[in-house]
Short mmCIF file of C-alpha atoms and ligand atoms in Angstrom, two decimals:
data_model
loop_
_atom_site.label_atom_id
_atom_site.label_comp_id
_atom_site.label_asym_id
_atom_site.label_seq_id
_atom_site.Cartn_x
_atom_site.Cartn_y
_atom_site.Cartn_z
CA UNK C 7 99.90 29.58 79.96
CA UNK C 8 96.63 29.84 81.57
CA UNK C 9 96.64 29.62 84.92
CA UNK C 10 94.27 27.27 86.50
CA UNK C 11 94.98 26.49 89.83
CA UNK C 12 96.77 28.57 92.77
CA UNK C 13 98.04 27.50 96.20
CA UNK C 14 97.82 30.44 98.26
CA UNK C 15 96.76 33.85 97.38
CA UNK C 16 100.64 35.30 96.90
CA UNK C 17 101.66 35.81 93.14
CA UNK C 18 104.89 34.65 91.67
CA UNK C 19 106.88 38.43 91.13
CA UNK C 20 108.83 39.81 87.83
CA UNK C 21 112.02 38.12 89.02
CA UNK C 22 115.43 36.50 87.58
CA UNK C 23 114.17 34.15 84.27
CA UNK C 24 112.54 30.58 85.55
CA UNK C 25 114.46 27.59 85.29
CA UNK C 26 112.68 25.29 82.96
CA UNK C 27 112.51 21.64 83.02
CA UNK C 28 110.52 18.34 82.23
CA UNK C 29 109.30 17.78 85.85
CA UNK C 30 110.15 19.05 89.27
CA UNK C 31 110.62 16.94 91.64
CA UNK C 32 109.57 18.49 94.97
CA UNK C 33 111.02 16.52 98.30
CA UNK C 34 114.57 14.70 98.63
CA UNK C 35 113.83 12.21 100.93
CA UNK C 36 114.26 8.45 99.48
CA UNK C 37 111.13 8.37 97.01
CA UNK C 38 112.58 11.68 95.90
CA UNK C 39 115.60 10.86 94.71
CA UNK C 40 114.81 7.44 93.26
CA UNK C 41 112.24 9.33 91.14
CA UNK C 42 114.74 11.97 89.93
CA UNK C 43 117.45 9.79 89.26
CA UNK C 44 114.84 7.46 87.36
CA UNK C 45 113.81 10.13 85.02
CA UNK C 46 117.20 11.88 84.59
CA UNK C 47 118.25 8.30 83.91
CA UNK C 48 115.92 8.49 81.35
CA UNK C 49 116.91 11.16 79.43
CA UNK C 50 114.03 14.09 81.46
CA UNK C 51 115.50 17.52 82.12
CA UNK C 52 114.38 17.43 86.25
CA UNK C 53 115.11 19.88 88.79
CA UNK C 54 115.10 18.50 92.47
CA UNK C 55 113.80 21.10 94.95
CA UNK C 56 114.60 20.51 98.95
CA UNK C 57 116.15 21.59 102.05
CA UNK C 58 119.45 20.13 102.08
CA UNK C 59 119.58 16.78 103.89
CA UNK C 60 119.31 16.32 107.16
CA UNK C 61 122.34 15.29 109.17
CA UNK C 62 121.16 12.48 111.09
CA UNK C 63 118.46 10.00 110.82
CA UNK C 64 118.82 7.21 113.20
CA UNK C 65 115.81 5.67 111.46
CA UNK C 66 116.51 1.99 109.58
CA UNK C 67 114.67 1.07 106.66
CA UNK C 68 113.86 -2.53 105.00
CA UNK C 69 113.77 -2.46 101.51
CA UNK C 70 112.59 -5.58 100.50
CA UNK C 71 113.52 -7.65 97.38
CA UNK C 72 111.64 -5.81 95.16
CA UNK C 73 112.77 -2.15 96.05
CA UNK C 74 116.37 -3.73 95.73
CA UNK C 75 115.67 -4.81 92.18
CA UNK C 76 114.48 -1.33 91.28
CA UNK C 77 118.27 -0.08 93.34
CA UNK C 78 119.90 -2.34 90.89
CA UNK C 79 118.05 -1.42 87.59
CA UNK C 80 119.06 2.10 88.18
CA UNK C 81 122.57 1.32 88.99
CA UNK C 82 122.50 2.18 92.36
CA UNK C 83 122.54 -1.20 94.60
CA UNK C 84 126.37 -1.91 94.18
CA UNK C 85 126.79 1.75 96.26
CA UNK C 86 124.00 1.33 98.83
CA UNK C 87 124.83 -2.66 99.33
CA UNK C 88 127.73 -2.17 101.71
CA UNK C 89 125.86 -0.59 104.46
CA UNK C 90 123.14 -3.26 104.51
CA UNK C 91 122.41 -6.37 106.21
CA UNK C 92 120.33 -8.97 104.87
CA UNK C 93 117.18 -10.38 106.19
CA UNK C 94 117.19 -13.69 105.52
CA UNK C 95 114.79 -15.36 108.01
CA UNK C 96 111.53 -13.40 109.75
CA UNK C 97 110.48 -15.11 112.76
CA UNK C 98 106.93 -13.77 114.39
CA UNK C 99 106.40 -14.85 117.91
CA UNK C 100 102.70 -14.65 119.70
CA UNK C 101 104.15 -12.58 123.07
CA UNK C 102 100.70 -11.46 123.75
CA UNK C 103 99.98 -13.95 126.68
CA UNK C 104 96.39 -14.72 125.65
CA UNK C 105 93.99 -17.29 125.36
CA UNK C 106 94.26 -18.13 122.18
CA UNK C 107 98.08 -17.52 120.99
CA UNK C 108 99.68 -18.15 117.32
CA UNK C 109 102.41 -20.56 117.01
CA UNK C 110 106.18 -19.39 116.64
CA UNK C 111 105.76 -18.81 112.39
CA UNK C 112 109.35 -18.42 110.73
CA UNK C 113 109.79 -17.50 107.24
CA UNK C 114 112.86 -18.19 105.35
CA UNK C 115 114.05 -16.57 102.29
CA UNK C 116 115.31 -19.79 100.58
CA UNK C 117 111.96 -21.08 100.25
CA UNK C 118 110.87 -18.17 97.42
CA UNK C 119 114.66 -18.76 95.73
CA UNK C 120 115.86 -15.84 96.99
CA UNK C 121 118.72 -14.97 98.83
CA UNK C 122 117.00 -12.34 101.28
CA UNK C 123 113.26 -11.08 101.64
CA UNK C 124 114.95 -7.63 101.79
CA UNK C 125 118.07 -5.18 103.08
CA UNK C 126 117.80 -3.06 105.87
CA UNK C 127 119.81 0.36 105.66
CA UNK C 128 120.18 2.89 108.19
CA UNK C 129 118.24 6.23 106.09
CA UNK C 130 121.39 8.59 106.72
CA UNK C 131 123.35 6.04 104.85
CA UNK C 132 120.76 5.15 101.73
CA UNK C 133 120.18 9.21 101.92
CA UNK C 134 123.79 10.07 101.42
CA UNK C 135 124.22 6.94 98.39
CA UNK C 136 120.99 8.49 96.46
CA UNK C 137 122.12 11.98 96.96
CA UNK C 138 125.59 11.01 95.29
CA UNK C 139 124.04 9.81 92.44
CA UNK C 140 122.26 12.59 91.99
CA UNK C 141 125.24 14.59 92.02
CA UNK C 142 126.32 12.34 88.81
CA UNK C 143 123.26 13.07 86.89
CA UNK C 144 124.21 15.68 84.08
CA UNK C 145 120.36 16.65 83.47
CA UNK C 146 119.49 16.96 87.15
CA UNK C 147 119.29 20.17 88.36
CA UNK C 148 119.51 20.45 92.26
CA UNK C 149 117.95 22.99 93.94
CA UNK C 150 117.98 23.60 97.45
CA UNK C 151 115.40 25.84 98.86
CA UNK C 152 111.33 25.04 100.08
CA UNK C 153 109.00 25.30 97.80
CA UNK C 154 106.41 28.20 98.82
CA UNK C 155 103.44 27.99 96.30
CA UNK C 156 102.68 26.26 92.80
CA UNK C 157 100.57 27.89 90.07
CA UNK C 158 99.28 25.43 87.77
CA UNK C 159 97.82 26.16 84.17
CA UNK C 160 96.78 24.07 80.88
CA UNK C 161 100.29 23.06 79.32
CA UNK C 162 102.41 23.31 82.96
CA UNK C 163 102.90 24.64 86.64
CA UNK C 164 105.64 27.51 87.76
CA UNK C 165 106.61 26.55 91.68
CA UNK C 166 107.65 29.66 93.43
CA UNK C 167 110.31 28.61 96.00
CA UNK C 168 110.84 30.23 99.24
CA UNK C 169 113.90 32.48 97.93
CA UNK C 170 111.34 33.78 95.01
CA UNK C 171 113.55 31.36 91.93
CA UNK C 172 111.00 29.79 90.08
CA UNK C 173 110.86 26.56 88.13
CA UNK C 174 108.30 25.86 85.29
CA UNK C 175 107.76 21.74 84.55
CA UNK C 176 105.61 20.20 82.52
CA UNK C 177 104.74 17.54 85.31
CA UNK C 178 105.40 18.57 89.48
CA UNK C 179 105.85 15.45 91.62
CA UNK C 180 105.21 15.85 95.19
CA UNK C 181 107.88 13.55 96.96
CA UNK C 182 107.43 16.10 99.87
CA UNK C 183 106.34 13.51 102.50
CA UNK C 184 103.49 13.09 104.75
CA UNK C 185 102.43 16.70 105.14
CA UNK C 186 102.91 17.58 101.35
CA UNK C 187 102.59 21.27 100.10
CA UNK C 188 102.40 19.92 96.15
CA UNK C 189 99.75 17.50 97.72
CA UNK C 190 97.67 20.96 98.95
CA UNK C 191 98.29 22.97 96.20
CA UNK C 192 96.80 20.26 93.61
CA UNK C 193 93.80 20.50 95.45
CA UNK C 194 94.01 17.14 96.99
CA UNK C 195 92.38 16.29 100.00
CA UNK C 196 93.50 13.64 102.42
CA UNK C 197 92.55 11.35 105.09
CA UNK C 198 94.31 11.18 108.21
CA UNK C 199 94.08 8.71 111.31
CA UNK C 200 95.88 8.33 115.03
CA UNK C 201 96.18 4.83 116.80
CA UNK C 202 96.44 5.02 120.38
CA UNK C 203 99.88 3.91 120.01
CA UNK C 204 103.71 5.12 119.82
CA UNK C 205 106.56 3.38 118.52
CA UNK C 206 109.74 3.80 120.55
CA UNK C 207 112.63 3.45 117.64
CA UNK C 208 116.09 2.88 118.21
CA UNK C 209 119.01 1.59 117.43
CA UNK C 210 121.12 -1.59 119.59
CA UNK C 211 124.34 -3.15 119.62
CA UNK C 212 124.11 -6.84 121.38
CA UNK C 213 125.89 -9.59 122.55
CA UNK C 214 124.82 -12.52 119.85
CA UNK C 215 124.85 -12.38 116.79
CA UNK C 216 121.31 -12.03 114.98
CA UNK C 217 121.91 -14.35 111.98
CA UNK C 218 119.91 -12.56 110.03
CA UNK C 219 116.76 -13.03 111.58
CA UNK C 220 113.93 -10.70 111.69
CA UNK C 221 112.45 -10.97 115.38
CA UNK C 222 109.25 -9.53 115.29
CA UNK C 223 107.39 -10.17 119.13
CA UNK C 224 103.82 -9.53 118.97
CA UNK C 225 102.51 -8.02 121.82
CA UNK C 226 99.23 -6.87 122.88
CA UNK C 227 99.80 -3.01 122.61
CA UNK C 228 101.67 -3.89 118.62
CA UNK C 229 104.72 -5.47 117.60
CA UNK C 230 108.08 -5.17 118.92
CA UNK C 231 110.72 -5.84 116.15
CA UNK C 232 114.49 -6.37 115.75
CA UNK C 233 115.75 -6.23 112.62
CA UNK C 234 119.38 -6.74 111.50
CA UNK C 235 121.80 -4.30 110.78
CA UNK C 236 125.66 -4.72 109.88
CA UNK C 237 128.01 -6.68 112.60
CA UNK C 238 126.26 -7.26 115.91
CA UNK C 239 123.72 -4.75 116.09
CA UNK C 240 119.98 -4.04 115.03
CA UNK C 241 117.28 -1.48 114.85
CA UNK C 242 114.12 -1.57 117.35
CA UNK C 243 110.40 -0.83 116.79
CA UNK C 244 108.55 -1.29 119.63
CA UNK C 245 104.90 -0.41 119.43
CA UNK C 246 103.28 0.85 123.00
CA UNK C 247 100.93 2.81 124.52
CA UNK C 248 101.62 6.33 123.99
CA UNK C 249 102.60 6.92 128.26
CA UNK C 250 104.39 3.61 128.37
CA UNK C 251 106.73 4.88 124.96
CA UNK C 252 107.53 8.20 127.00
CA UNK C 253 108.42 6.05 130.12
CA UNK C 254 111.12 3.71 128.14
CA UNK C 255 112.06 6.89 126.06
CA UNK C 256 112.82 8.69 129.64
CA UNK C 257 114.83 5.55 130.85
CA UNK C 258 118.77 5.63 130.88
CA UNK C 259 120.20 3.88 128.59
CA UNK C 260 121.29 0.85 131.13
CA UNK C 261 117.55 0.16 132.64
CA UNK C 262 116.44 0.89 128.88
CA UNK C 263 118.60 -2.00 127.44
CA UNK C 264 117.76 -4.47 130.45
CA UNK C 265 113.95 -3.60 129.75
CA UNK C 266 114.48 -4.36 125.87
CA UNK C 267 116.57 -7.37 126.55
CA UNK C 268 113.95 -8.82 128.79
CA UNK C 269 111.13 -8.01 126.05
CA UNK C 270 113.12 -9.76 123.75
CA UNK C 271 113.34 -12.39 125.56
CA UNK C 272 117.24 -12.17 125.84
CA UNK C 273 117.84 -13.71 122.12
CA UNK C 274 120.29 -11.14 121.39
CA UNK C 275 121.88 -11.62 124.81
CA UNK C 276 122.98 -8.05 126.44
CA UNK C 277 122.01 -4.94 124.76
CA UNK C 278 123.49 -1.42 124.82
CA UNK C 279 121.55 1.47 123.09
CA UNK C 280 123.20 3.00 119.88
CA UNK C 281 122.62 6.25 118.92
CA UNK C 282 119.81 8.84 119.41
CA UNK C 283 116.02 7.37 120.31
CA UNK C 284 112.96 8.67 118.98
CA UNK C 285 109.06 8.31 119.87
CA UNK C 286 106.88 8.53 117.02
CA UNK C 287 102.97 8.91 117.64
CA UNK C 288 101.18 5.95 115.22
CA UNK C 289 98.78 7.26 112.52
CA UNK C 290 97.48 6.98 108.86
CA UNK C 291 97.08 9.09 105.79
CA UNK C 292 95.52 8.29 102.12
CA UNK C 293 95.35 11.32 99.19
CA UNK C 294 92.20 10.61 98.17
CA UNK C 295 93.88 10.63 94.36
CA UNK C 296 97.83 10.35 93.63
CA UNK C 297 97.33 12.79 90.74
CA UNK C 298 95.79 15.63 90.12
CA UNK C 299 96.54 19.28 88.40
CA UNK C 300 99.48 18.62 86.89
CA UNK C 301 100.90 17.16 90.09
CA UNK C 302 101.51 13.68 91.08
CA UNK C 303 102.64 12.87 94.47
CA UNK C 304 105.05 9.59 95.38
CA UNK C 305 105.80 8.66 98.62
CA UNK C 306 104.59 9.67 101.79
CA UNK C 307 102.90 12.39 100.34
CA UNK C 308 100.45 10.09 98.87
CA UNK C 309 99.96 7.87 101.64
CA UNK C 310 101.61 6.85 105.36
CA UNK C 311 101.27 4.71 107.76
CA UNK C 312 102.24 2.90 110.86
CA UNK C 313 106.22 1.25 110.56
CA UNK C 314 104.65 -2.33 110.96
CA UNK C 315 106.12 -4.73 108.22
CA UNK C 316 108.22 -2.62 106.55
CA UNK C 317 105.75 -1.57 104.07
CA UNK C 318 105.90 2.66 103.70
CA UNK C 319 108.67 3.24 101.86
CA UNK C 320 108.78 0.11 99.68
CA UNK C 321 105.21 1.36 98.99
CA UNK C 322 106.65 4.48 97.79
CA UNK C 323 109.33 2.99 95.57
CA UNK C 324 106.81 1.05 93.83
CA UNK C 325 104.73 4.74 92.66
CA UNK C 326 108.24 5.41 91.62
CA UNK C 327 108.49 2.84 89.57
CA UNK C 328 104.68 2.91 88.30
CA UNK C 329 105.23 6.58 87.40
CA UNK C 330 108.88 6.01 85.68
CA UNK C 331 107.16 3.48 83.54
CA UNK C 332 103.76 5.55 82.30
CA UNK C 333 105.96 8.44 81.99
CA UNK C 334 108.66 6.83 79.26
CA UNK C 335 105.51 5.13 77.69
CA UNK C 336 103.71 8.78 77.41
CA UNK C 337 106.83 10.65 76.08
CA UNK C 338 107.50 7.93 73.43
CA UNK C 339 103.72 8.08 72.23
CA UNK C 340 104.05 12.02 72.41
CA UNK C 341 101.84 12.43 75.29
CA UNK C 342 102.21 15.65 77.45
CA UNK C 343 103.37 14.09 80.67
CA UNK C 344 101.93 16.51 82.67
CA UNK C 345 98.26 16.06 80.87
CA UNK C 346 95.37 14.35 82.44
CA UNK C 347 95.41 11.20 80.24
CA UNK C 348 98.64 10.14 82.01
CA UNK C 349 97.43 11.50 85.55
CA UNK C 350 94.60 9.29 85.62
CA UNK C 351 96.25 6.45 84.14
CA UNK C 352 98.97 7.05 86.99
CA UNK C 353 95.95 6.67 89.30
CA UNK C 354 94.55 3.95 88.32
CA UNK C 355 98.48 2.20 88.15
CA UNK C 356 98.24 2.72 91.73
CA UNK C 357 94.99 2.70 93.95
CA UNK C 358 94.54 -1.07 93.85
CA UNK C 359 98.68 -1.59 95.68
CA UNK C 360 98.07 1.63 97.76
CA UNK C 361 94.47 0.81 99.13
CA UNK C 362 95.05 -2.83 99.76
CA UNK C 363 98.72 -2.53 101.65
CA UNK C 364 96.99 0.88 103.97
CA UNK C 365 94.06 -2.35 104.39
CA UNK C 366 96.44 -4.67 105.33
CA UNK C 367 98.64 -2.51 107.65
CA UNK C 368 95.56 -1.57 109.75
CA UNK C 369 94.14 -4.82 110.54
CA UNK C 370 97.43 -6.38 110.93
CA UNK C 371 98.16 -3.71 113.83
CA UNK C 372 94.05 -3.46 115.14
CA UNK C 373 94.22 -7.62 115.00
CA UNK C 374 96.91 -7.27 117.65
CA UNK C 375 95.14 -4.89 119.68
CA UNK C 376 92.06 -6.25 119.97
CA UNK C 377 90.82 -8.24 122.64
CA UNK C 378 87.83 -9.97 120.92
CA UNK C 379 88.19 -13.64 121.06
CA UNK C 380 87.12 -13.99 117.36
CA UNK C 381 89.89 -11.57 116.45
CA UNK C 382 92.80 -13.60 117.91
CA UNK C 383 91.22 -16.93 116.57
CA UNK C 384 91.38 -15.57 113.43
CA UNK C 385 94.58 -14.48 113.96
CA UNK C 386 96.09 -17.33 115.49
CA UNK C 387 94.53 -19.80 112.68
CA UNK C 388 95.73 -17.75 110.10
CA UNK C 389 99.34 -17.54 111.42
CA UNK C 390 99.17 -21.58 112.38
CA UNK C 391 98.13 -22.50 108.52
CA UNK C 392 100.92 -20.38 107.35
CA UNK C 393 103.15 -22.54 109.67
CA UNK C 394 101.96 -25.60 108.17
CA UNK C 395 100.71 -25.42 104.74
CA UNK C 396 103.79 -24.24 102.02
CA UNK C 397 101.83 -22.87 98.82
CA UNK C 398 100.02 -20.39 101.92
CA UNK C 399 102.95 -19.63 103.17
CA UNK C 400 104.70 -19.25 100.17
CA UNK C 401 101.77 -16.60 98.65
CA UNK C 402 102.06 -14.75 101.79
CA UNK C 403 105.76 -14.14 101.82
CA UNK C 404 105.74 -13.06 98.44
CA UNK C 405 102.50 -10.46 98.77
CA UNK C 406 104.62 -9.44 101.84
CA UNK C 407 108.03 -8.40 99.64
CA UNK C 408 105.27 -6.73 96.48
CA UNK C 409 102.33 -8.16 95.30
CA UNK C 410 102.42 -9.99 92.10
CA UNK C 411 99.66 -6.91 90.45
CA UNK C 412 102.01 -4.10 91.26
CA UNK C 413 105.37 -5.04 89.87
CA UNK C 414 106.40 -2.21 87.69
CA UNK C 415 109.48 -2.96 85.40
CA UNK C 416 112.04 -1.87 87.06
CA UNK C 417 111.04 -3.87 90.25
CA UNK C 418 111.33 -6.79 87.98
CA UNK C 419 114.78 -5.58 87.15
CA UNK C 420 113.51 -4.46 83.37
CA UNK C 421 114.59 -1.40 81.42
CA UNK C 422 111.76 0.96 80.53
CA UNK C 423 113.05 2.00 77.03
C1 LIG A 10 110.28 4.35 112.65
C2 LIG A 10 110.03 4.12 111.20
C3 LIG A 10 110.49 2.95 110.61
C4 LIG A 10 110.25 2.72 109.27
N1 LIG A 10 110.69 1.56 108.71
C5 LIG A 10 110.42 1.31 107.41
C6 LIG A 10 110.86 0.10 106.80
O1 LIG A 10 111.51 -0.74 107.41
N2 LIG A 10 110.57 -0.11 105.48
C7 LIG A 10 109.86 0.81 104.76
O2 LIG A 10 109.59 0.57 103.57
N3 LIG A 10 109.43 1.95 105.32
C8 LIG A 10 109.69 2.24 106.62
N4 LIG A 10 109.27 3.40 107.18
C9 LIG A 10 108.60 4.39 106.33
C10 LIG A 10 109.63 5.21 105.58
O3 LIG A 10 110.58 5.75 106.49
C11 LIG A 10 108.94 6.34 104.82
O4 LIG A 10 107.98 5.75 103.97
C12 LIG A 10 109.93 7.12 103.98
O5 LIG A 10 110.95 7.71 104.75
C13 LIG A 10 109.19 8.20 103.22
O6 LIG A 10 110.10 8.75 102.30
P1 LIG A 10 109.65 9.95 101.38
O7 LIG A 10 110.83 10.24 100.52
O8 LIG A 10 108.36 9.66 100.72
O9 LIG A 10 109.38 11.16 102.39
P2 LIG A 10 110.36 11.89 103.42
O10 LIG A 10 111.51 11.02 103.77
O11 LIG A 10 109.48 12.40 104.49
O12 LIG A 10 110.98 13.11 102.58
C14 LIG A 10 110.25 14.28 102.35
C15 LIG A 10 111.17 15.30 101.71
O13 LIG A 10 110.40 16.46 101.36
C16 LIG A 10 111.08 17.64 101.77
N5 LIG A 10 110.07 18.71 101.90
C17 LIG A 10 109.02 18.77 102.74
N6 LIG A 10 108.34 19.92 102.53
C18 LIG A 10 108.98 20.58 101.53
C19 LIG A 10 108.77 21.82 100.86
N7 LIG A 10 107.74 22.64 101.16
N8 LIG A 10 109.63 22.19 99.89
C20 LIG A 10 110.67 21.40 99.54
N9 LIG A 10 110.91 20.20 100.15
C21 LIG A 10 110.08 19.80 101.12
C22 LIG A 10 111.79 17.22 103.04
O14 LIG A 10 112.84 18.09 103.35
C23 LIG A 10 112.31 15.82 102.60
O15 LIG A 10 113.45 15.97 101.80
C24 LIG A 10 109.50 3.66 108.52
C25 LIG A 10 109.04 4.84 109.11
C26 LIG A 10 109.30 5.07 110.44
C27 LIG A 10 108.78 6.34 111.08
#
């Protein structure tokens, strides 16, 4: 093979033989796993390289309708629905106290057909149902270790893992997350941005029940969101200035839940805090290309940004999907997977969902935040016609689950062979 491309100056030594597969599969978060178990599903030799999973995340995520209709093409949804709760209504309140406020908008799911916009799932329990089913796979191999460096030449790429094992692929997919190795050693540069905000994220048990509603509060320093979770309780994202996020965060839990239950305007009735709290400091990132020297990158490797609207991950199951799709289509037309045909056609699958979602994230949150007049007109008008006029409000809740260009087959429940 000749090599092309090295991540750091170390060379891979004389060693036990490499494993060889199809494609590694670097990262075992979420978009990790769905893409492994998608291609071994598929009939790919993959080998999964990661630290074993982490204990504990407290986190929640929403995956909306379309990430669920991927779950159940792959065969996955029956194991992950029991620790879900549906979100069948999304109400968005104006709590910013200006001028010019947006009526009370609610969205219901029944009005697109569908029983739910979305799921959410705590990530320690959608973690622990992908990472079964990868156990099940017979042509997944399962590594656990970092990877350390990735060499990659004309007809494939040899990772060198921390312990020294090495893997050759065809195709190395960086599902490594926001600060991606697989991303730096393909030579991919990306751009990065903070928002002078921090989301205080947490989990609550309460009083009344939440009927399924989505509660998102928008507030002048971002939105402050409840969203359901099994029995009485549901997860909390409340955007805030970075100092005010460390003052709630340093709170005990009973002045913390009286503060949250007076923010939410008591809705939920009493609160009590569940579980660990976390502050995460707001910010961006795009790779200026998703593919690139025989690696592609999925996830939050390829892009991140703020947890407004439950977009990130559901982002990141879509490239899943995309790249599933192209890489069946390539194989059966006896395409190199790894070549830079498919990368570029991978690209081009992709930048039109990833730029305009990262677009629509930003001025959703900067909207909030600003105090130009103009702004929250805009704002307001825009939330009041989607109050009133159905077709509007119908387009908007169904960009909001996926948008109609970026439905890969599996998100429309479709086989790819
Ligand atoms: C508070 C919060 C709420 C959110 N809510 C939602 C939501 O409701 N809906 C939604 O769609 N999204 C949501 N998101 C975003 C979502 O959590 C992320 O998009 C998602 O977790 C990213 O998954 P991933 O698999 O791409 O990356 P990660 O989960 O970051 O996984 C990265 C993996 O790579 C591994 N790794 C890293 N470096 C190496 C290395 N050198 N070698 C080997 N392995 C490596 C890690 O161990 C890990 O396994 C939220 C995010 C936050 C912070």
């Amino acid at each position: 093979m000749t090599k092309r491309r090295s991540a750091s100056s170390e060379k891979s030594t004389a060693g036990p033989p490499a494993d060889k597969v199809a494609v590694a599969i670097v990262g075992a978060g979420p978009s990790g796993m769905t893409m492994a178990i998608a291609l071994a599903r598929h009939g790919f030799s993959v080998a999964l390289v990661a630290p074993a999973l982490p204990a504990h995340d407290d986190r929640t995520t929403a995956l909306l309708d379309s990430s669920v209709e991927m779950l159940r093409a792959l065969g996955l949804w029956a194991d992950v629905e029991p620790h879900t709760a549906p979100l069948r209504h999304m109400r968005l309140i104006d709590a910013t106290g200006r001028l010019l406020r947006a009526p009370e908008v609610v969205f219901d799911a029944s009005e697109l057909k569908l029983d739910a916009f979305g799921h959410n799932i705590r990530n320690s329990e959608l973690n622990s149902a992908l990472a079964a089913a990868c156990g099940q796979e017979a042509s997944l191999l399962r590594i656990e270790d970092r990877l350390a460096h990735v060499e990659t030449g004309t007809d494939g790429a040899t990772l060198v893992l921390e312990s020294g094992r090495q893997v050759e692929a065809r195709l190395v997919i960086g599902a490594d997350g926001r600060m991606s190795a697989v991303r730096t050693a393909a030579g991919i540069a990306a751009k990065s941005w903070r928002y002078p905000q921090s989301a205080l994220v947490l989990n609550l048990e309460h009083e009344v029940s939440h009927h399924n509603h989505s509660n998102e509060f928008h507030t002048p320093t971002g939105p402050f969101t409840l969203v359901p979770l099994t029995g009485r309780r549901s997860s909390l994202v409340c955007v805030e200035q970075p100092d005010e996020a460390e003052r709630l965060f340093a709170m005990d839990d009973e002045t913390l839940s009286l503060e949250l239950e007076r923010r939410a305007a008591s809705i939920l009735g009493r609160m009590r805090i569940a579980g660990k709290r976390q502050v995460y400091p707001l910010g961006g990132m795009t790779a200026e290309t998703v593919a690139a020297n025989r690696c592609a990158l999925v996830g939050e490797a390829a892009h991140a940004f703020p947890p407004i609207g439950a977009q990130g991950l559901n982002l990141g199951l879509r490239d899943v999907a995309a790249l599933a799709e192209l890489l069946v289509a390539a194989r059966s037309k006896g395409e190199d997977i790894g070549s830079d045909a498919v990368l570029a056609r991978y690209e081009r699958a992709r930048r039109p969902d990833i730029a305009s979602r990262t677009t629509a994230v930003d001025l959703l949150n900067r909207s909030l935040m600003s105090d130009l007049l103009p702004v929250q007109a805009l704002r307001s008008v825009g939330l009041y016609a989607a109050s009133r006029v159905p077709p509007l409000r119908r387009l908007l809740m169904r960009e909001g689950i996926a948008p109609m260009m970026a439905r890969p087959r599996l998100m429309r429940g479709l086989s790819l062979s």
